[in-house]
Amino acid sequence: MALLSTRLGVLVSGRGSNLGAILQAIDEGRLCATVAAVVSDHRDAGALARVSGRKECAVFVVERGAYPQQGEFEDKIAECLEGERVDLVVLAGFMRVLSGPFVRRFAGRIINIHPSLLPSFPGLHAQRQALLHGVKVAGCTVHMVDETLDGGQILAQAAVPVLPDDTEETLSARILAEEHRILPETIARVFTT
Ligand code: GRF
């Protein structure tokens, strides 16, 4: 019997290295899923190049500035995802907060990757916050998205040391390597059969 492949809708804003990690896990057979849709809120996001030539993946650019209201912007994103019948929405470097109606529309089916050990350092510049606080251990979190900022149920975390001479760049790179590991692993563990 063929396994059902989980249909993913991945929301991105920038370079898309986490999207790349998901695609690599699929290609290597570690994740039984299909990236059915990628939605970017920037037309020049590097993430878009990662899915060029992938026929199974519908690509959408939905820019906030094209919509007078946040709700209309989010409705458009939701239509793109629903049109591709996605089972799970993955926020992978999507740099916008989604409001209640969107979250409720996909209730229990949205996850996010965040570069801190939540509940420490939600929001922007998590790695910078970690350095400013002088923490000795940092990391990343995969969590369910609810109506709070980076506050939903935690599904997975990975820790990395903070070294004495770390900069925001070196710490971010160490954390990012763990993001690339735990995001596909968590999708496979929690959302595939
Ligand atoms: C990652 O650090 C992610 O945790 C954060 O934004 C960054 C996105 O990186 N939300 P990329 O676009 O996946 O390379």
PDB file of C-alpha atoms and ligand atoms in Angstrom:
ATOM      1  CA  MET A   1       0.000   0.000   0.000  1.00  0.00           C
ATOM      2  CA  ALA A   2       1.383   3.406  -0.940  1.00  0.00           C
ATOM      3  CA  LEU A   3       2.008   5.827   1.906  1.00  0.00           C
ATOM      4  CA  LEU A   4       0.023   9.011   1.773  1.00  0.00           C
ATOM      5  CA  SER A   5       2.338  11.954   1.253  1.00  0.00           C
ATOM      6  CA  THR A   6       1.615  14.952   3.480  1.00  0.00           C
ATOM      7  CA  ARG A   7       1.026  18.055   1.385  1.00  0.00           C
ATOM      8  CA  LEU A   8       2.982  20.998   2.760  1.00  0.00           C
ATOM      9  CA  GLY A   9       2.410  24.691   2.177  1.00  0.00           C
ATOM     10  CA  VAL A  10       5.584  26.592   3.083  1.00  0.00           C
ATOM     11  CA  LEU A  11       5.498  30.331   3.798  1.00  0.00           C
ATOM     12  CA  VAL A  12       8.752  32.206   3.293  1.00  0.00           C
ATOM     13  CA  SER A  13      10.104  35.751   3.222  1.00  0.00           C
ATOM     14  CA  GLY A  14      13.822  35.434   2.485  1.00  0.00           C
ATOM     15  CA  ARG A  15      16.651  33.075   1.599  1.00  0.00           C
ATOM     16  CA  GLY A  16      14.676  29.896   2.352  1.00  0.00           C
ATOM     17  CA  SER A  17      17.368  27.670   3.801  1.00  0.00           C
ATOM     18  CA  ASN A  18      14.777  25.904   5.959  1.00  0.00           C
ATOM     19  CA  LEU A  19      12.672  25.306   2.860  1.00  0.00           C
ATOM     20  CA  GLY A  20      15.840  23.858   1.312  1.00  0.00           C
ATOM     21  CA  ALA A  21      16.267  21.532   4.286  1.00  0.00           C
ATOM     22  CA  ILE A  22      12.687  20.286   3.897  1.00  0.00           C
ATOM     23  CA  LEU A  23      13.189  19.664   0.172  1.00  0.00           C
ATOM     24  CA  GLN A  24      16.456  17.833   0.836  1.00  0.00           C
ATOM     25  CA  ALA A  25      14.792  15.602   3.441  1.00  0.00           C
ATOM     26  CA  ILE A  26      12.035  14.762   0.957  1.00  0.00           C
ATOM     27  CA  ASP A  27      14.533  14.040  -1.825  1.00  0.00           C
ATOM     28  CA  GLU A  28      16.575  11.808   0.486  1.00  0.00           C
ATOM     29  CA  GLY A  29      13.509   9.863   1.612  1.00  0.00           C
ATOM     30  CA  ARG A  30      13.641  11.051   5.217  1.00  0.00           C
ATOM     31  CA  LEU A  31      10.322  12.897   4.941  1.00  0.00           C
ATOM     32  CA  CYS A  32       7.278  11.444   3.215  1.00  0.00           C
ATOM     33  CA  ALA A  33       5.789  14.746   2.097  1.00  0.00           C
ATOM     34  CA  THR A  34       5.336  16.985  -0.913  1.00  0.00           C
ATOM     35  CA  VAL A  35       5.937  20.718  -0.965  1.00  0.00           C
ATOM     36  CA  ALA A  36       2.681  21.455  -2.772  1.00  0.00           C
ATOM     37  CA  ALA A  37       2.834  25.235  -2.385  1.00  0.00           C
ATOM     38  CA  VAL A  38       5.330  27.931  -1.533  1.00  0.00           C
ATOM     39  CA  VAL A  39       3.995  31.384  -0.699  1.00  0.00           C
ATOM     40  CA  SER A  40       6.411  34.297  -0.441  1.00  0.00           C
ATOM     41  CA  ASP A  41       5.557  37.789   0.709  1.00  0.00           C
ATOM     42  CA  HIS A  42       8.544  39.105  -1.284  1.00  0.00           C
ATOM     43  CA  ARG A  43       8.889  38.646  -5.025  1.00  0.00           C
ATOM     44  CA  ASP A  44      12.699  38.670  -4.790  1.00  0.00           C
ATOM     45  CA  ALA A  45      12.994  36.125  -1.964  1.00  0.00           C
ATOM     46  CA  GLY A  46      15.884  33.728  -2.552  1.00  0.00           C
ATOM     47  CA  ALA A  47      13.587  30.934  -1.396  1.00  0.00           C
ATOM     48  CA  LEU A  48      11.731  31.040  -4.702  1.00  0.00           C
ATOM     49  CA  ALA A  49      14.745  29.764  -6.653  1.00  0.00           C
ATOM     50  CA  ARG A  50      14.811  26.641  -4.486  1.00  0.00           C
ATOM     51  CA  VAL A  51      11.565  25.369  -6.009  1.00  0.00           C
ATOM     52  CA  SER A  52      12.098  26.421  -9.600  1.00  0.00           C
ATOM     53  CA  GLY A  53      11.634  23.428 -11.860  1.00  0.00           C
ATOM     54  CA  ARG A  54       9.696  21.487  -9.230  1.00  0.00           C
ATOM     55  CA  LYS A  55       6.458  20.734 -11.051  1.00  0.00           C
ATOM     56  CA  GLU A  56       4.723  19.484  -7.916  1.00  0.00           C
ATOM     57  CA  CYS A  57       5.137  22.859  -6.219  1.00  0.00           C
ATOM     58  CA  ALA A  58       2.875  25.816  -6.972  1.00  0.00           C
ATOM     59  CA  VAL A  59       4.628  29.111  -6.292  1.00  0.00           C
ATOM     60  CA  PHE A  60       2.792  32.242  -5.184  1.00  0.00           C
ATOM     61  CA  VAL A  61       4.005  35.754  -4.440  1.00  0.00           C
ATOM     62  CA  VAL A  62       1.554  37.550  -2.167  1.00  0.00           C
ATOM     63  CA  GLU A  63       2.874  40.950  -1.136  1.00  0.00           C
ATOM     64  CA  ARG A  64       1.318  42.805   1.771  1.00  0.00           C
ATOM     65  CA  GLY A  65       1.445  46.117  -0.103  1.00  0.00           C
ATOM     66  CA  ALA A  66      -0.959  44.823  -2.744  1.00  0.00           C
ATOM     67  CA  TYR A  67      -3.782  44.577  -0.208  1.00  0.00           C
ATOM     68  CA  PRO A  68      -5.390  47.434   1.724  1.00  0.00           C
ATOM     69  CA  GLN A  69      -6.147  45.279   4.759  1.00  0.00           C
ATOM     70  CA  GLN A  70      -4.202  42.583   6.590  1.00  0.00           C
ATOM     71  CA  GLY A  71      -7.282  40.343   6.411  1.00  0.00           C
ATOM     72  CA  GLU A  72      -7.388  40.492   2.618  1.00  0.00           C
ATOM     73  CA  PHE A  73      -3.673  39.693   2.434  1.00  0.00           C
ATOM     74  CA  GLU A  74      -4.145  36.687   4.689  1.00  0.00           C
ATOM     75  CA  ASP A  75      -7.277  35.535   2.839  1.00  0.00           C
ATOM     76  CA  LYS A  76      -5.261  35.505  -0.384  1.00  0.00           C
ATOM     77  CA  ILE A  77      -2.537  33.378   1.227  1.00  0.00           C
ATOM     78  CA  ALA A  78      -5.179  31.018   2.605  1.00  0.00           C
ATOM     79  CA  GLU A  79      -6.791  30.669  -0.841  1.00  0.00           C
ATOM     80  CA  CYS A  80      -3.423  29.745  -2.354  1.00  0.00           C
ATOM     81  CA  LEU A  81      -2.875  27.082   0.293  1.00  0.00           C
ATOM     82  CA  GLU A  82      -6.391  25.678   0.143  1.00  0.00           C
ATOM     83  CA  GLY A  83      -6.291  25.633  -3.651  1.00  0.00           C
ATOM     84  CA  GLU A  84      -3.307  23.284  -3.399  1.00  0.00           C
ATOM     85  CA  ARG A  85      -5.048  21.206  -0.695  1.00  0.00           C
ATOM     86  CA  VAL A  86      -2.228  21.547   1.810  1.00  0.00           C
ATOM     87  CA  ASP A  87      -2.411  19.452   4.968  1.00  0.00           C
ATOM     88  CA  LEU A  88       0.162  21.425   6.937  1.00  0.00           C
ATOM     89  CA  VAL A  89       1.291  25.048   6.791  1.00  0.00           C
ATOM     90  CA  VAL A  90       4.977  25.537   7.644  1.00  0.00           C
ATOM     91  CA  LEU A  91       6.231  29.018   8.535  1.00  0.00           C
ATOM     92  CA  ALA A  92       9.883  28.785   7.527  1.00  0.00           C
ATOM     93  CA  GLY A  93      11.361  32.233   7.887  1.00  0.00           C
ATOM     94  CA  PHE A  94       8.037  33.964   7.217  1.00  0.00           C
ATOM     95  CA  MET A  95       8.580  37.354   8.794  1.00  0.00           C
ATOM     96  CA  ARG A  96       4.989  38.361   9.429  1.00  0.00           C
ATOM     97  CA  VAL A  97       2.586  37.719  12.266  1.00  0.00           C
ATOM     98  CA  LEU A  98      -0.591  36.005  11.106  1.00  0.00           C
ATOM     99  CA  SER A  99      -3.776  37.076  12.793  1.00  0.00           C
ATOM    100  CA  GLY A 100      -6.513  35.083  14.532  1.00  0.00           C
ATOM    101  CA  PRO A 101      -8.791  34.393  11.562  1.00  0.00           C
ATOM    102  CA  PHE A 102      -5.926  32.859   9.541  1.00  0.00           C
ATOM    103  CA  VAL A 103      -4.707  30.793  12.484  1.00  0.00           C
ATOM    104  CA  ARG A 104      -8.224  29.517  13.189  1.00  0.00           C
ATOM    105  CA  ARG A 105      -8.752  28.661   9.518  1.00  0.00           C
ATOM    106  CA  PHE A 106      -5.784  26.264   9.742  1.00  0.00           C
ATOM    107  CA  ALA A 107      -6.213  25.356  13.402  1.00  0.00           C
ATOM    108  CA  GLY A 108      -3.826  22.625  14.505  1.00  0.00           C
ATOM    109  CA  ARG A 109      -2.182  22.624  11.080  1.00  0.00           C
ATOM    110  CA  ILE A 110       0.377  25.466  11.306  1.00  0.00           C
ATOM    111  CA  ILE A 111       3.904  25.170  12.664  1.00  0.00           C
ATOM    112  CA  ASN A 112       6.795  27.630  12.930  1.00  0.00           C
ATOM    113  CA  ILE A 113      10.552  27.376  13.339  1.00  0.00           C
ATOM    114  CA  HIS A 114      11.984  29.970  15.717  1.00  0.00           C
ATOM    115  CA  PRO A 115      15.695  30.562  16.460  1.00  0.00           C
ATOM    116  CA  SER A 116      15.537  30.484  20.256  1.00  0.00           C
ATOM    117  CA  LEU A 117      14.706  28.119  23.062  1.00  0.00           C
ATOM    118  CA  LEU A 118      11.155  29.340  23.576  1.00  0.00           C
ATOM    119  CA  PRO A 119       9.599  30.677  25.711  1.00  0.00           C
ATOM    120  CA  SER A 120      12.819  32.704  25.920  1.00  0.00           C
ATOM    121  CA  PHE A 121      13.296  35.369  23.265  1.00  0.00           C
ATOM    122  CA  PRO A 122      10.145  35.360  21.123  1.00  0.00           C
ATOM    123  CA  GLY A 123       9.828  37.876  18.316  1.00  0.00           C
ATOM    124  CA  LEU A 124      12.517  39.462  16.183  1.00  0.00           C
ATOM    125  CA  HIS A 125      16.317  39.135  16.556  1.00  0.00           C
ATOM    126  CA  ALA A 126      16.139  36.161  18.894  1.00  0.00           C
ATOM    127  CA  GLN A 127      19.845  35.389  18.531  1.00  0.00           C
ATOM    128  CA  ARG A 128      20.772  39.006  19.341  1.00  0.00           C
ATOM    129  CA  GLN A 129      18.495  38.876  22.391  1.00  0.00           C
ATOM    130  CA  ALA A 130      20.237  35.697  23.544  1.00  0.00           C
ATOM    131  CA  LEU A 131      23.680  37.321  23.256  1.00  0.00           C
ATOM    132  CA  LEU A 132      22.540  40.485  25.022  1.00  0.00           C
ATOM    133  CA  HIS A 133      21.230  38.421  27.941  1.00  0.00           C
ATOM    134  CA  GLY A 134      24.465  36.486  28.201  1.00  0.00           C
ATOM    135  CA  VAL A 135      22.835  33.074  28.048  1.00  0.00           C
ATOM    136  CA  LYS A 136      25.262  30.165  27.789  1.00  0.00           C
ATOM    137  CA  VAL A 137      22.915  27.887  25.875  1.00  0.00           C
ATOM    138  CA  ALA A 138      20.814  28.937  22.893  1.00  0.00           C
ATOM    139  CA  GLY A 139      18.910  26.978  20.293  1.00  0.00           C
ATOM    140  CA  CYS A 140      15.777  26.662  18.219  1.00  0.00           C
ATOM    141  CA  THR A 141      12.187  25.544  18.587  1.00  0.00           C
ATOM    142  CA  VAL A 142       9.545  24.027  16.343  1.00  0.00           C
ATOM    143  CA  HIS A 143       6.124  24.896  17.708  1.00  0.00           C
ATOM    144  CA  MET A 144       2.456  24.971  16.849  1.00  0.00           C
ATOM    145  CA  VAL A 145       1.215  28.393  15.806  1.00  0.00           C
ATOM    146  CA  ASP A 146      -1.623  29.821  17.840  1.00  0.00           C
ATOM    147  CA  GLU A 147      -2.814  33.374  18.308  1.00  0.00           C
ATOM    148  CA  THR A 148       0.107  34.328  20.560  1.00  0.00           C
ATOM    149  CA  LEU A 149       3.527  35.470  19.326  1.00  0.00           C
ATOM    150  CA  ASP A 150       5.780  32.380  19.174  1.00  0.00           C
ATOM    151  CA  GLY A 151       3.697  30.967  22.027  1.00  0.00           C
ATOM    152  CA  GLY A 152       2.095  27.755  20.764  1.00  0.00           C
ATOM    153  CA  GLN A 153       2.756  24.223  21.946  1.00  0.00           C
ATOM    154  CA  ILE A 154       6.393  23.194  21.621  1.00  0.00           C
ATOM    155  CA  LEU A 155       6.988  20.169  19.391  1.00  0.00           C
ATOM    156  CA  ALA A 156      10.808  20.012  19.338  1.00  0.00           C
ATOM    157  CA  GLN A 157      13.859  21.916  20.481  1.00  0.00           C
ATOM    158  CA  ALA A 158      17.594  21.709  19.947  1.00  0.00           C
ATOM    159  CA  ALA A 159      20.243  23.417  22.057  1.00  0.00           C
ATOM    160  CA  VAL A 160      23.646  24.772  21.056  1.00  0.00           C
ATOM    161  CA  PRO A 161      26.385  26.315  23.202  1.00  0.00           C
ATOM    162  CA  VAL A 162      27.003  30.059  23.152  1.00  0.00           C
ATOM    163  CA  LEU A 163      30.772  30.524  22.843  1.00  0.00           C
ATOM    164  CA  PRO A 164      32.651  33.427  24.447  1.00  0.00           C
ATOM    165  CA  ASP A 165      33.587  35.076  21.148  1.00  0.00           C
ATOM    166  CA  ASP A 166      30.257  34.538  19.408  1.00  0.00           C
ATOM    167  CA  THR A 167      28.772  37.251  17.237  1.00  0.00           C
ATOM    168  CA  GLU A 168      25.162  37.347  16.120  1.00  0.00           C
ATOM    169  CA  GLU A 169      26.344  35.806  12.830  1.00  0.00           C
ATOM    170  CA  THR A 170      28.310  32.906  14.305  1.00  0.00           C
ATOM    171  CA  LEU A 171      25.594  32.057  16.823  1.00  0.00           C
ATOM    172  CA  SER A 172      22.886  32.293  14.155  1.00  0.00           C
ATOM    173  CA  ALA A 173      24.827  29.902  11.915  1.00  0.00           C
ATOM    174  CA  ARG A 174      25.216  27.351  14.727  1.00  0.00           C
ATOM    175  CA  ILE A 175      21.494  27.559  15.504  1.00  0.00           C
ATOM    176  CA  LEU A 176      20.526  27.401  11.829  1.00  0.00           C
ATOM    177  CA  ALA A 177      22.270  24.061  11.372  1.00  0.00           C
ATOM    178  CA  GLU A 178      20.007  22.679  14.109  1.00  0.00           C
ATOM    179  CA  GLU A 179      16.925  24.300  12.553  1.00  0.00           C
ATOM    180  CA  HIS A 180      17.682  22.418   9.346  1.00  0.00           C
ATOM    181  CA  ARG A 181      17.805  19.164  11.311  1.00  0.00           C
ATOM    182  CA  ILE A 182      14.772  19.469  13.594  1.00  0.00           C
ATOM    183  CA  LEU A 183      12.269  21.066  11.207  1.00  0.00           C
ATOM    184  CA  PRO A 184      12.085  18.160   8.716  1.00  0.00           C
ATOM    185  CA  GLU A 185      12.434  15.637  11.558  1.00  0.00           C
ATOM    186  CA  THR A 186       9.479  17.158  13.396  1.00  0.00           C
ATOM    187  CA  ILE A 187       7.276  17.300  10.311  1.00  0.00           C
ATOM    188  CA  ALA A 188       8.050  13.628   9.691  1.00  0.00           C
ATOM    189  CA  ARG A 189       7.454  12.607  13.306  1.00  0.00           C
ATOM    190  CA  VAL A 190       4.259  14.561  13.990  1.00  0.00           C
ATOM    191  CA  PHE A 191       2.577  15.080  10.632  1.00  0.00           C
ATOM    192  CA  THR A 192       3.291  12.060   8.462  1.00  0.00           C
ATOM    193  CA  THR A 193       2.006   8.507   8.665  1.00  0.00           C
TER     194      THR A 193
HETATM  195  C1  GRF B   1      15.515  31.243  10.532  1.00  0.00           C
HETATM  196  O1  GRF B   1      16.502  31.497  11.499  1.00  0.00           O
HETATM  197  C2  GRF B   1      14.175  31.059  11.179  1.00  0.00           C
HETATM  198  O2  GRF B   1      14.243  30.415  12.411  1.00  0.00           O
HETATM  199  C3  GRF B   1      13.740  32.477  11.369  1.00  0.00           C
HETATM  200  O3  GRF B   1      14.149  33.145  10.198  1.00  0.00           O
HETATM  201  C4  GRF B   1      15.269  32.453   9.652  1.00  0.00           C
HETATM  202  C5  GRF B   1      14.885  32.081   8.250  1.00  0.00           C
HETATM  203  O4  GRF B   1      15.947  31.514   7.549  1.00  0.00           O
HETATM  204  N1  GRF B   1      12.331  32.565  11.618  1.00  0.00           N
HETATM  205  P1  GRF B   1      15.714  30.834   6.136  1.00  0.00           P
HETATM  206  O5  GRF B   1      14.926  31.828   5.275  1.00  0.00           O
HETATM  207  O6  GRF B   1      14.954  29.561   6.337  1.00  0.00           O
HETATM  208  O7  GRF B   1      17.080  30.609   5.584  1.00  0.00           O
END
